[in-house]
Coordinates of C-alpha atoms and ligand atoms in Angstrom, one line a residue:
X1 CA 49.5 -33.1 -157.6
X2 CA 47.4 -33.3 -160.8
X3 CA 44.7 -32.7 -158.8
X4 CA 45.8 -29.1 -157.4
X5 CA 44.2 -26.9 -160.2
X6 CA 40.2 -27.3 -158.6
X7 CA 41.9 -26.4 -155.7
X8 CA 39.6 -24.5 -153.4
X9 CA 40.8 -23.7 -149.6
X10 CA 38.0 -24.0 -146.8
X11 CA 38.5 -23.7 -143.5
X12 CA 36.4 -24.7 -140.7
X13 CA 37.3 -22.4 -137.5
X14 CA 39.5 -19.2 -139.5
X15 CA 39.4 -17.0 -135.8
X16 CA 41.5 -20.2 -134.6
X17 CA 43.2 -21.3 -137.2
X18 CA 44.5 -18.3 -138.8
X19 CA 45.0 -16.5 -135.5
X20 CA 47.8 -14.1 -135.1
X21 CA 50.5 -15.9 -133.6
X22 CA 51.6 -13.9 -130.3
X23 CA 47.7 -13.9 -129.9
X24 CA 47.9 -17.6 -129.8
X25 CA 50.9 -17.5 -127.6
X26 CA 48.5 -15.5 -125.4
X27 CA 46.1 -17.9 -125.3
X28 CA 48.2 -21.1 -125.0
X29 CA 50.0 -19.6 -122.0
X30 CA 47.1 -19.1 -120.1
X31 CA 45.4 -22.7 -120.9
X32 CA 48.5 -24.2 -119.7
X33 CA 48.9 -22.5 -116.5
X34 CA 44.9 -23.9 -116.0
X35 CA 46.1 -27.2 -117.5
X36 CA 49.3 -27.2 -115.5
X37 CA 47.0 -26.5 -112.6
X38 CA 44.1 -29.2 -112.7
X39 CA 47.5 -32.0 -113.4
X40 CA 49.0 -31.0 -110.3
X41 CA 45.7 -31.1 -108.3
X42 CA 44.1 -34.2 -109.1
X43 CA 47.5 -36.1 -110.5
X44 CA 49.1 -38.0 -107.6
X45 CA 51.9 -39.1 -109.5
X46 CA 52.4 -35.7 -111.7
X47 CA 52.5 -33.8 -108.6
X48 CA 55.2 -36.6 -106.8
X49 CA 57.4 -35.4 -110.4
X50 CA 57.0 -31.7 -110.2
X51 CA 57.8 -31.4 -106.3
X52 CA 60.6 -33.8 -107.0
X53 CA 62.3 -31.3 -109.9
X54 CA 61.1 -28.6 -107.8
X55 CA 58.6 -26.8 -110.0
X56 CA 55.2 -25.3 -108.9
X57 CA 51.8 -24.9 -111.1
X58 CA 52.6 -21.0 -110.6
X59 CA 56.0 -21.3 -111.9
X60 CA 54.2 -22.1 -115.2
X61 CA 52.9 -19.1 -116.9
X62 CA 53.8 -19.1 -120.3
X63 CA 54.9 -21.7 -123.5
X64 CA 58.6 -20.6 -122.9
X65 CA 58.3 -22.0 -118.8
X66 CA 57.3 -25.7 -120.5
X67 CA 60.5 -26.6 -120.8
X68 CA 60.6 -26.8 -117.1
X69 CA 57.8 -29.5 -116.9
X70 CA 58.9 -32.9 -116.3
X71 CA 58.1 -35.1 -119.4
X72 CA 54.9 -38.0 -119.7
X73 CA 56.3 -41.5 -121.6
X74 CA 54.2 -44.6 -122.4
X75 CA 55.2 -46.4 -120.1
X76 CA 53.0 -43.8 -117.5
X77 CA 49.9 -45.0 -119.1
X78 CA 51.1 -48.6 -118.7
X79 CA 52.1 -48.6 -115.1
X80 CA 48.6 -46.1 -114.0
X81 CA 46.4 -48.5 -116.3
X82 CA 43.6 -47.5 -116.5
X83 CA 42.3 -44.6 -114.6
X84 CA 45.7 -43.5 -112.8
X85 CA 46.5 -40.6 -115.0
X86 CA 42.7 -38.8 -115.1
X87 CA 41.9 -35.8 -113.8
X88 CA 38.3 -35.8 -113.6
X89 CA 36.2 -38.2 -111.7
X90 CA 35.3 -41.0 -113.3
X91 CA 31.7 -40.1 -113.8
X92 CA 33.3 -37.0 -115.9
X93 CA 34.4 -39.2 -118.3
X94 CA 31.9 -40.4 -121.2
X95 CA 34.4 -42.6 -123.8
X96 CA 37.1 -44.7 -123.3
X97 CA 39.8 -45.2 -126.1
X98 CA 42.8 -47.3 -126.5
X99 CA 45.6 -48.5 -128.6
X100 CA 47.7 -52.0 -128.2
X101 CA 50.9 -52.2 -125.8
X102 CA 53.2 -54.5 -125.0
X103 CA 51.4 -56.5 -122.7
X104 CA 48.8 -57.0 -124.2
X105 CA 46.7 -54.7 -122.2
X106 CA 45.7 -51.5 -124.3
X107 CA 47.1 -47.9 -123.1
X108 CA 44.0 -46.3 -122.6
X109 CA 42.5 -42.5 -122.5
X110 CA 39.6 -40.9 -121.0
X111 CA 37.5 -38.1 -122.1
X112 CA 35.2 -36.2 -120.5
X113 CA 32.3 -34.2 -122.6
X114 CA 34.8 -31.1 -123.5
X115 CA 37.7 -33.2 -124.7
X116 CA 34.6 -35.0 -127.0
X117 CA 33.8 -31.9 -128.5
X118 CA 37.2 -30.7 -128.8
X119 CA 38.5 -33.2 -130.6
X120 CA 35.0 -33.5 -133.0
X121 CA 36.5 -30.0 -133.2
X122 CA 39.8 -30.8 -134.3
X123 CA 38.0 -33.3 -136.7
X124 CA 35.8 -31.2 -138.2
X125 CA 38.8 -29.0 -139.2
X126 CA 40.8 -31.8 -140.8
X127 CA 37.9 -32.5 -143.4
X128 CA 37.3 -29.1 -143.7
X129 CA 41.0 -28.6 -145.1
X130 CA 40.6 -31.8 -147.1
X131 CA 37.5 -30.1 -148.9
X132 CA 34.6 -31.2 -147.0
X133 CA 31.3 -29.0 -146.4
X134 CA 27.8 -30.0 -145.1
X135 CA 27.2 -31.5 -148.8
X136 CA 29.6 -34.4 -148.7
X137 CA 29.4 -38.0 -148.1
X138 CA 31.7 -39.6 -145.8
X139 CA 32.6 -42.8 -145.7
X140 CA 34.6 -44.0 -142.5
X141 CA 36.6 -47.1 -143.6
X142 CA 38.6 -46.5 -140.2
X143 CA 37.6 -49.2 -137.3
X144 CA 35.6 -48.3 -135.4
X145 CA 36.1 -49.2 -131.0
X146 CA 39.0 -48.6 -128.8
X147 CA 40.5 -47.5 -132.2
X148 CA 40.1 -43.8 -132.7
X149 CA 40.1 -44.0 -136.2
X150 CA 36.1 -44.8 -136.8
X151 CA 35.0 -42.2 -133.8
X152 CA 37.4 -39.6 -134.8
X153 CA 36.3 -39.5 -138.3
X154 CA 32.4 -40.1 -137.5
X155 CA 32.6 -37.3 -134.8
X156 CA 34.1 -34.8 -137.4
X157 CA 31.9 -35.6 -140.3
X158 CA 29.1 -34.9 -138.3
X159 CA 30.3 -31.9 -136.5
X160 CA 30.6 -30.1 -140.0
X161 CA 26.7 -32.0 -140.8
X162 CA 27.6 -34.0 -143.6
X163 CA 26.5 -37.1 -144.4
X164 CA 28.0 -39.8 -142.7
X165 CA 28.7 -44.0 -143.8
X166 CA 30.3 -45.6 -141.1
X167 CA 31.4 -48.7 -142.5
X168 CA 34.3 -49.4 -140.3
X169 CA 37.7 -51.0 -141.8
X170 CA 37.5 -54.3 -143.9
X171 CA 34.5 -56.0 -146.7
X172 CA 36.0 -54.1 -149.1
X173 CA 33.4 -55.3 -151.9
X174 CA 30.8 -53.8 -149.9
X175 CA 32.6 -50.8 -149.3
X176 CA 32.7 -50.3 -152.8
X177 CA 29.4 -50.9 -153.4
X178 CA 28.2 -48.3 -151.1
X179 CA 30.9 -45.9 -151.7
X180 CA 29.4 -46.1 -155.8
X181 CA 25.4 -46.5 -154.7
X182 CA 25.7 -43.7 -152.0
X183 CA 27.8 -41.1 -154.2
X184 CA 30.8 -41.4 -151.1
X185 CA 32.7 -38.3 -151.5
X186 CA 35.4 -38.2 -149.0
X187 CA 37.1 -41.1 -147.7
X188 CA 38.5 -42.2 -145.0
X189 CA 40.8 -44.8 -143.9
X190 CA 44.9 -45.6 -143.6
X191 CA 46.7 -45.2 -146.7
X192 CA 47.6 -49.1 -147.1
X193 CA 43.6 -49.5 -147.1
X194 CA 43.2 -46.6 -149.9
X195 CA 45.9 -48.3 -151.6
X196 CA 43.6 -51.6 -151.3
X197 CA 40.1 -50.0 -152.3
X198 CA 41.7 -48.0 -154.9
X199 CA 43.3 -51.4 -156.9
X200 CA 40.1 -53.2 -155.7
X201 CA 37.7 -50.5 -157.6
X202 CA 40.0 -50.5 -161.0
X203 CA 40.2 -54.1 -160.9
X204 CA 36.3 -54.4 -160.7
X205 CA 36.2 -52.3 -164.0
X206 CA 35.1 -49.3 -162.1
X207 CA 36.6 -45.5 -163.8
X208 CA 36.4 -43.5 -160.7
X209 CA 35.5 -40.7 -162.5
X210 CA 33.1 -41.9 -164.1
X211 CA 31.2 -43.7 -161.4
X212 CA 31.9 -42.5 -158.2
X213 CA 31.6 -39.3 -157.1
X214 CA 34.9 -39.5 -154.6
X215 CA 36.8 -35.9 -154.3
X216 CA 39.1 -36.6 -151.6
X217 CA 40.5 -38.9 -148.6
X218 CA 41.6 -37.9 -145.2
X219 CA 44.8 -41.1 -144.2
X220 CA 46.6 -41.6 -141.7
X221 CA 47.7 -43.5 -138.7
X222 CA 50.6 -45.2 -139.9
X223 CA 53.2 -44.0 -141.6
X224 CA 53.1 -43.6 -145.9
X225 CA 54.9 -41.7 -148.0
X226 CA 54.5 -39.2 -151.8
X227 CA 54.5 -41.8 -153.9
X228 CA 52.3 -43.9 -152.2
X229 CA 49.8 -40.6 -152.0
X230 CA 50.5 -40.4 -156.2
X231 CA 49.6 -43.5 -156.3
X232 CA 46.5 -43.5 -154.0
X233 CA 45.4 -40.1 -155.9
X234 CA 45.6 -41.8 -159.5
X235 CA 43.7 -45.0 -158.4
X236 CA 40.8 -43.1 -157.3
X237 CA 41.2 -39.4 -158.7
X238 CA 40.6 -37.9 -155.0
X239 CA 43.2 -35.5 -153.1
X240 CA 45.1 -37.5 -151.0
X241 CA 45.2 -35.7 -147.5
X242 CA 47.6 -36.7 -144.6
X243 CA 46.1 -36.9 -141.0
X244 CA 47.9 -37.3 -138.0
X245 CA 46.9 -38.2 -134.2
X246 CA 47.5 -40.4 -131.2
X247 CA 45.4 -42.2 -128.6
X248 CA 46.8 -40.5 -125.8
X249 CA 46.4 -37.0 -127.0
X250 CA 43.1 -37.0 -128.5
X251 CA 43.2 -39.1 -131.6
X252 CA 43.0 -38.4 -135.4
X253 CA 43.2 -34.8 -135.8
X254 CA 45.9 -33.3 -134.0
X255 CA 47.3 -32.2 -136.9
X256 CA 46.0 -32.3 -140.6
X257 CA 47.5 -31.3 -144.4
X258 CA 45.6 -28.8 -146.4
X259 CA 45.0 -28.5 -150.2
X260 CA 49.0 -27.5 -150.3
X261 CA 50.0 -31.1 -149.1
X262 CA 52.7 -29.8 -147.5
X263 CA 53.3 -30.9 -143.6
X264 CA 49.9 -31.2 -141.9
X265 CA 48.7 -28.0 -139.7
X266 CA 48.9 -28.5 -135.7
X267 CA 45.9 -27.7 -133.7
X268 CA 47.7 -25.6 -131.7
X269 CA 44.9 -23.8 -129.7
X270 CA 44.2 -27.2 -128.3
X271 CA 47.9 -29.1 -127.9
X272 CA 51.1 -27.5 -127.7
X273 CA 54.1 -29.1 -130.3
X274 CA 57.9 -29.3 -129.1
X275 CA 60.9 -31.3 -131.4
X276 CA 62.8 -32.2 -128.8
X277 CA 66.8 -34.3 -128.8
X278 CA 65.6 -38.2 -127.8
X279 CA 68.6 -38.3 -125.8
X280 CA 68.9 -35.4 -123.9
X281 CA 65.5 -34.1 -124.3
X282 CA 66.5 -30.4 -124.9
X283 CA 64.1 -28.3 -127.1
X284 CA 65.4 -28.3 -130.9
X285 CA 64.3 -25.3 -133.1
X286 CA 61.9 -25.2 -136.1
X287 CA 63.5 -27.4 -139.3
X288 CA 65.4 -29.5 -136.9
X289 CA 64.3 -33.1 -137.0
X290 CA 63.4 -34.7 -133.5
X291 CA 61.3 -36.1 -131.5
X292 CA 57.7 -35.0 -131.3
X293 CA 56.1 -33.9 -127.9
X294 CA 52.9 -32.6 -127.1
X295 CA 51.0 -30.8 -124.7
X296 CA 47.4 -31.0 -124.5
X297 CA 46.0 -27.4 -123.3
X298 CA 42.1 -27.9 -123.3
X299 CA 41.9 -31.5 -122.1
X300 CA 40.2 -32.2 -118.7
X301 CA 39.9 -36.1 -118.6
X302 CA 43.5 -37.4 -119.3
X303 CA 45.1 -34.1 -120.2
X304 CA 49.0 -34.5 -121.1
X305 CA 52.4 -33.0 -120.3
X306 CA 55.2 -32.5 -122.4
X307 CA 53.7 -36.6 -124.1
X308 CA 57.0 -37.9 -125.7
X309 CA 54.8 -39.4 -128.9
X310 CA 58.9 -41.3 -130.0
X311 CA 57.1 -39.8 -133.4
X312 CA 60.3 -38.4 -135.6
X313 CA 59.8 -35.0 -138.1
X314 CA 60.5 -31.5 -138.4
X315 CA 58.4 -28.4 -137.4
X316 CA 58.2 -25.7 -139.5
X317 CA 56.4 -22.2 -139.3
X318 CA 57.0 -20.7 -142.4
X319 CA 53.5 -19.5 -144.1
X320 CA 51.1 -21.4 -145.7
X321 CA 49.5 -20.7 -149.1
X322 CA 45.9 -22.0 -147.4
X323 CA 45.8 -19.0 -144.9
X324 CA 46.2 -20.9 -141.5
X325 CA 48.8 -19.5 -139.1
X326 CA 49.2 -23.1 -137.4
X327 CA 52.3 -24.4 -138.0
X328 CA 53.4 -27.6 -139.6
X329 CA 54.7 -30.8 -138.8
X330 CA 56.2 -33.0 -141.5
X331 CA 55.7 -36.3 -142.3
X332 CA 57.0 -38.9 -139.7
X333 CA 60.3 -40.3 -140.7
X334 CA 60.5 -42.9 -138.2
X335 CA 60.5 -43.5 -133.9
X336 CA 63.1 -43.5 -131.3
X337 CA 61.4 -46.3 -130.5
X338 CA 61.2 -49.9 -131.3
X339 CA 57.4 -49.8 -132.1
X340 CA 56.3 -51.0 -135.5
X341 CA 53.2 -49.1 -137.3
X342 CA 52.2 -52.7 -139.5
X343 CA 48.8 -51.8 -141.7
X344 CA 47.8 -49.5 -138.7
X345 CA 48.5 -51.6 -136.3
X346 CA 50.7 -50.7 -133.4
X347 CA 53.3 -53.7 -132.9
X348 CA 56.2 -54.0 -130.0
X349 CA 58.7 -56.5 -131.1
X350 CA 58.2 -57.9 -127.4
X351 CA 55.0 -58.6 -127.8
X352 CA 56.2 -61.1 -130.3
X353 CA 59.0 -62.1 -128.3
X354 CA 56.4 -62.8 -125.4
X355 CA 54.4 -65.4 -127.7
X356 CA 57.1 -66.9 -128.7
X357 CA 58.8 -67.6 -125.2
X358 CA 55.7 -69.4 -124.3
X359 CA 55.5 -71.9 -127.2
X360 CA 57.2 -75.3 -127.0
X361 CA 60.6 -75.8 -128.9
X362 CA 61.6 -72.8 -130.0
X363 CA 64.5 -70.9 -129.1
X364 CA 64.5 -66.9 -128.2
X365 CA 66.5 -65.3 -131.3
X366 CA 64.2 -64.6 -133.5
X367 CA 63.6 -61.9 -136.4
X368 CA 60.8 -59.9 -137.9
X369 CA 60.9 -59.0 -141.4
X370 CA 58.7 -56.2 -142.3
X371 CA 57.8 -55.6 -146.2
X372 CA 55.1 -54.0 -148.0
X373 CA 53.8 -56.2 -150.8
X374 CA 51.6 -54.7 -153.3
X375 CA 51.0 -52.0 -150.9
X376 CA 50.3 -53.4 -148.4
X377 CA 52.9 -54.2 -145.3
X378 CA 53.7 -57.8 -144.6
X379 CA 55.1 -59.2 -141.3
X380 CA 57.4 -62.5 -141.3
X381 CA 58.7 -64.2 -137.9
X382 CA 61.3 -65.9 -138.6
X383 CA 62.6 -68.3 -135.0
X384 CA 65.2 -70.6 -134.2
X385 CA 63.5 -74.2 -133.4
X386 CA 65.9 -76.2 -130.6
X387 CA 67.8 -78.5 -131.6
X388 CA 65.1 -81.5 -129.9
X389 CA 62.5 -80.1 -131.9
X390 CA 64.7 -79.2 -135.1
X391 CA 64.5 -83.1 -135.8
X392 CA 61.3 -83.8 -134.8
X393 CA 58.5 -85.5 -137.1
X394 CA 57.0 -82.4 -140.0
X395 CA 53.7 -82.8 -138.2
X396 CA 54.8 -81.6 -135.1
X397 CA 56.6 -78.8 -136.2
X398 CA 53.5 -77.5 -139.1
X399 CA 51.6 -78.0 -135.1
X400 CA 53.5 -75.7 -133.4
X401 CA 54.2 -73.0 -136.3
X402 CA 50.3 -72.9 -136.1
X403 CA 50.3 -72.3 -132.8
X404 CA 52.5 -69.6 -133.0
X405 CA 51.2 -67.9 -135.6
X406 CA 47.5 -67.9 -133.7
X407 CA 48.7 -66.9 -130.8
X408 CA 50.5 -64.2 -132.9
X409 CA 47.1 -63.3 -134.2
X410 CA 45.3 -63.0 -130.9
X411 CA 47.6 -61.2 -129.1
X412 CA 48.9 -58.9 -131.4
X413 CA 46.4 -58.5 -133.5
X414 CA 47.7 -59.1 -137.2
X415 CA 48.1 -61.9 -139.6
X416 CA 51.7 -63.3 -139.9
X417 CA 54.1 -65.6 -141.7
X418 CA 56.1 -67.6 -139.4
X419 CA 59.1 -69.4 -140.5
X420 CA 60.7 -71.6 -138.1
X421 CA 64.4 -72.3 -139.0
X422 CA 67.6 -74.2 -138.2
X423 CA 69.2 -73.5 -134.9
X424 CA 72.2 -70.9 -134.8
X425 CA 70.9 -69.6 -138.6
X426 CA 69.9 -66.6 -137.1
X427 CA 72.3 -63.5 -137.2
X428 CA 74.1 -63.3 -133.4
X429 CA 75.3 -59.7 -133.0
X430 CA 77.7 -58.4 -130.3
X431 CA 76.0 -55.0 -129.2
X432 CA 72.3 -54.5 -128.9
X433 CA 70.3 -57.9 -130.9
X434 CA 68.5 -56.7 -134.1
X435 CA 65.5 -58.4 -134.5
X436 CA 63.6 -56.0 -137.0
X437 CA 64.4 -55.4 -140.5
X438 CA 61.7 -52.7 -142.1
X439 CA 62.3 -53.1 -145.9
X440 CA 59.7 -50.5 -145.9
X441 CA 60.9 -47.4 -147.7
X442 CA 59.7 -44.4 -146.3
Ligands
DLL501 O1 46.7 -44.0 -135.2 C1 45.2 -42.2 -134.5 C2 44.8 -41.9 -135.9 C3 43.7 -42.6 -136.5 C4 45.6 -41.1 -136.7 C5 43.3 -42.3 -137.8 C6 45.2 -40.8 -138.0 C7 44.1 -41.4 -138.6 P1 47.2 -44.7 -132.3 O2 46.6 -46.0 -132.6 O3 47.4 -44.3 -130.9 O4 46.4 -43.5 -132.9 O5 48.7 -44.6 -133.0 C8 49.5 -43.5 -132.9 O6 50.5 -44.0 -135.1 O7 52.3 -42.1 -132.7 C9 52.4 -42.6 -135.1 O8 53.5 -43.4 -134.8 C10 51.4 -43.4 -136.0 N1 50.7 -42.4 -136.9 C11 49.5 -41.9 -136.8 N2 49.2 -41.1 -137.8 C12 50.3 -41.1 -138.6 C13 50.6 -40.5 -139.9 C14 46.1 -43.3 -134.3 N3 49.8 -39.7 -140.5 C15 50.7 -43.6 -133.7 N4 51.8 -40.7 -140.4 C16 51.6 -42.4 -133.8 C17 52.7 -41.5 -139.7 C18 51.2 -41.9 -138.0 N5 52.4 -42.2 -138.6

């Protein structure tokens, strides 16, 4: 907030992104009905679920006939892994990117040339709105691979022509010392990581205003919340900006804050929002909170119907201060889902459970504790050992709580404690088994 008096507004693409809104509705309708159109001709199993509920690409005309689309889930990318769900041939398609499922096996999404450039696009706008111009530095502290993150960020950066450090996630000594020998400008990276680099730079002795030259970050991809953006924006004197994105619609970028912090912009020239009821999946109006959907409207590689993101906030459409017409989605309150967001890091509790069926004497209840320490989120495992193993010698035990926690490591990706306790100490419950407790607060 203290930050809000140099506030300056840019914005990258104004014809777009302060377009009149039935104008927009205009153009939305008609790049559905194209989008609506390609699904149906070159999706097998799209066009198996719109016969089935009986709806034709004609019938789609406008945003108001979406409602009659039949809805896209995760579990889609998982069972047409990998190239099931495109609609170009593969020789369209230039990138592959990915984010971690259940089995182990990424979900995956392919773009073609256009989606590159839209979502470079989409990119360009986000750092635009977070005060970035062909003079700036940016340093990409997001991974960069399957992860969109690093891509998403270089692609943007570049877009607008500024300069661009892509240093990927981690060596946070070295990222400092680049971010203070190159004059780094805008970073970006998840908030936890901020969090990290910002107590990491005041611990070295460094005064960010003194000796860097950083003005603002662009985080996102997991969830965070205003005091952890006070925070963030005190440790290294930088607007703190809130990005949003996912894998299977494009990645960073589908929706952005300005300068006004206040719910991040959708690009809605380029994906379609609906807050729909988890349960029943009807369409819930602006300011009610629900789950987030989204239709992509100038995709040709993987485009997506009606995507149920399990993503929880509110829409709102009420004007900005900034300028842009787009509307606004609020920060994610939670998922209808049982995925975890842990530093960034997508995490089904049965990928856990899968690990931990296939080590030796250990029984299935088990429990996942989720903190954040020091800013940054922590994962414990706590599981049951059998009673055979429960008095076995220490050694074997420490042996297999290694093994677990490895295997932990390699399949899910993050670093865990793993407790292995006394059989029948873990909480038995009657209905549905809890095995998550987030002591995050968001
Ligand atoms: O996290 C894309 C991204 C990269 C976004 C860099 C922003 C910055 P996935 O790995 O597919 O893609 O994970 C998508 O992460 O459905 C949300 O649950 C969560 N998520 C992403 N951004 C935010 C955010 C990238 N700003 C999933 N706030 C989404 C809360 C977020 N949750």
């Amino acid at each position: 907030m203290i930050y809000m008096a140099q506030k300056q507004h840019r914005i990258y693409n104004p014809a777009m992104e302060c377009i009149d809104r039935e104008q927009l509705k205009k153009l939305q309708g008609e790049r559905l009905a194209a989008t609506v159109k390609l699904e149906y001709e070159n999706v097998a199993v799209y066009r198996e679920r719109m016969d089935a509920a009986g709806v034709k690409p004609e019938d789609i005309r406008t945003v108001d006939d979406l409602k009659y689309l039949p809805f896209m889930e995760k579990t889609d990318l998982r069972d047409y892994y990998p190239y099931g769900l495109m609609a170009s041939p593969k020789s369209a398609i230039v990138r592959i990117h990915g984010s971690s499922g259940t089995t182990g096996k990424p979900i995956v999404s392919g773009d073609t040339r256009g989606d590159l450039d839209v979502w470079s696009e989409m990119m360009a706008r986000t750092l635009t709105a977070a005060g970035c111009t062909s003079e700036d530095i940016v340093q990409v502290a997001y991974g960069f691979g399957l992860f969109t993150g690093g891509f998403g960020a270089y692609q943007g950066a570049d877009r607008i022509g500024a300069m661009v450090l892509p240093m990927s996630s981690g060596n946070t000594q070295r990222q400092i010392m680049m971010m203070k020998d190159m004059g780094t400008s805008i970073l970006c990276c998840t908030p936890s990581y901020a969090t990290y680099l910002g107590e990491t730079v005041r611990e070295m002795g460094i005064d960010p205003k003194r000796h860097l030259k950083l003005k603002a970050g662009c985080f996102g991809a997991e969830p965070w919340t205003e005091e952890m953006r006070q925070h963030i924006e005190e440790l290294l004197g930088i607007d703190a900006c809130d990005i949003y994105g996912l894998t299977e619609i494009a990645g960073p970028g589908v929706a952005f804050e300005c300068l006004e912090k206040h719910g991040m912009h959708i690009n809605e020239d380029h994906v379609i929002p609906e807050i729909i009821n988890p349960a029943t999946g009807e369409q819930l109006p602006y300011g009610t909170p629900g789950e987030l959907v989204f239709t992509t409207i100038t995709k040709t590689g993987m485009p997506m119907l009606r995507y149920r993101t399990h993503d929880i906030c509110t829409l709102t459409d009420e004007k900005c201060a900034c300028g842009r017409t787009l509307v606004r989605m609020g920060r994610i309150t939670g998922r209808t889902d049982d995925m975890l967001v842990i530093r960034g890091v997508n995490v089904f509790p049965s990928q856990i459970e899968s690990v931990l069926v296939s080590a030796e004497g250990v029984a299935p209840h088990y429990m996942l504790i989720v903190d954040r320490v020091n800013n940054s989120d922590t994962l414990e495992v706590q599981v049951e050992m059998t009673e055979g193993m429960f008095s076995d010698t220490i050694s074997h035990i420490e042996n297999v709580r290694k093994y677990i926690t490895d295997q932990i490591k390699s399949v899910v990706g993050i670093a865990s404690k793993v407790k292995l306790v006394a059989p029948k100490s873990i909480p038995r419950s009657e209905g549905k088994a809890k095995r998550v407790i987030d002591n995050r607060k968001l």
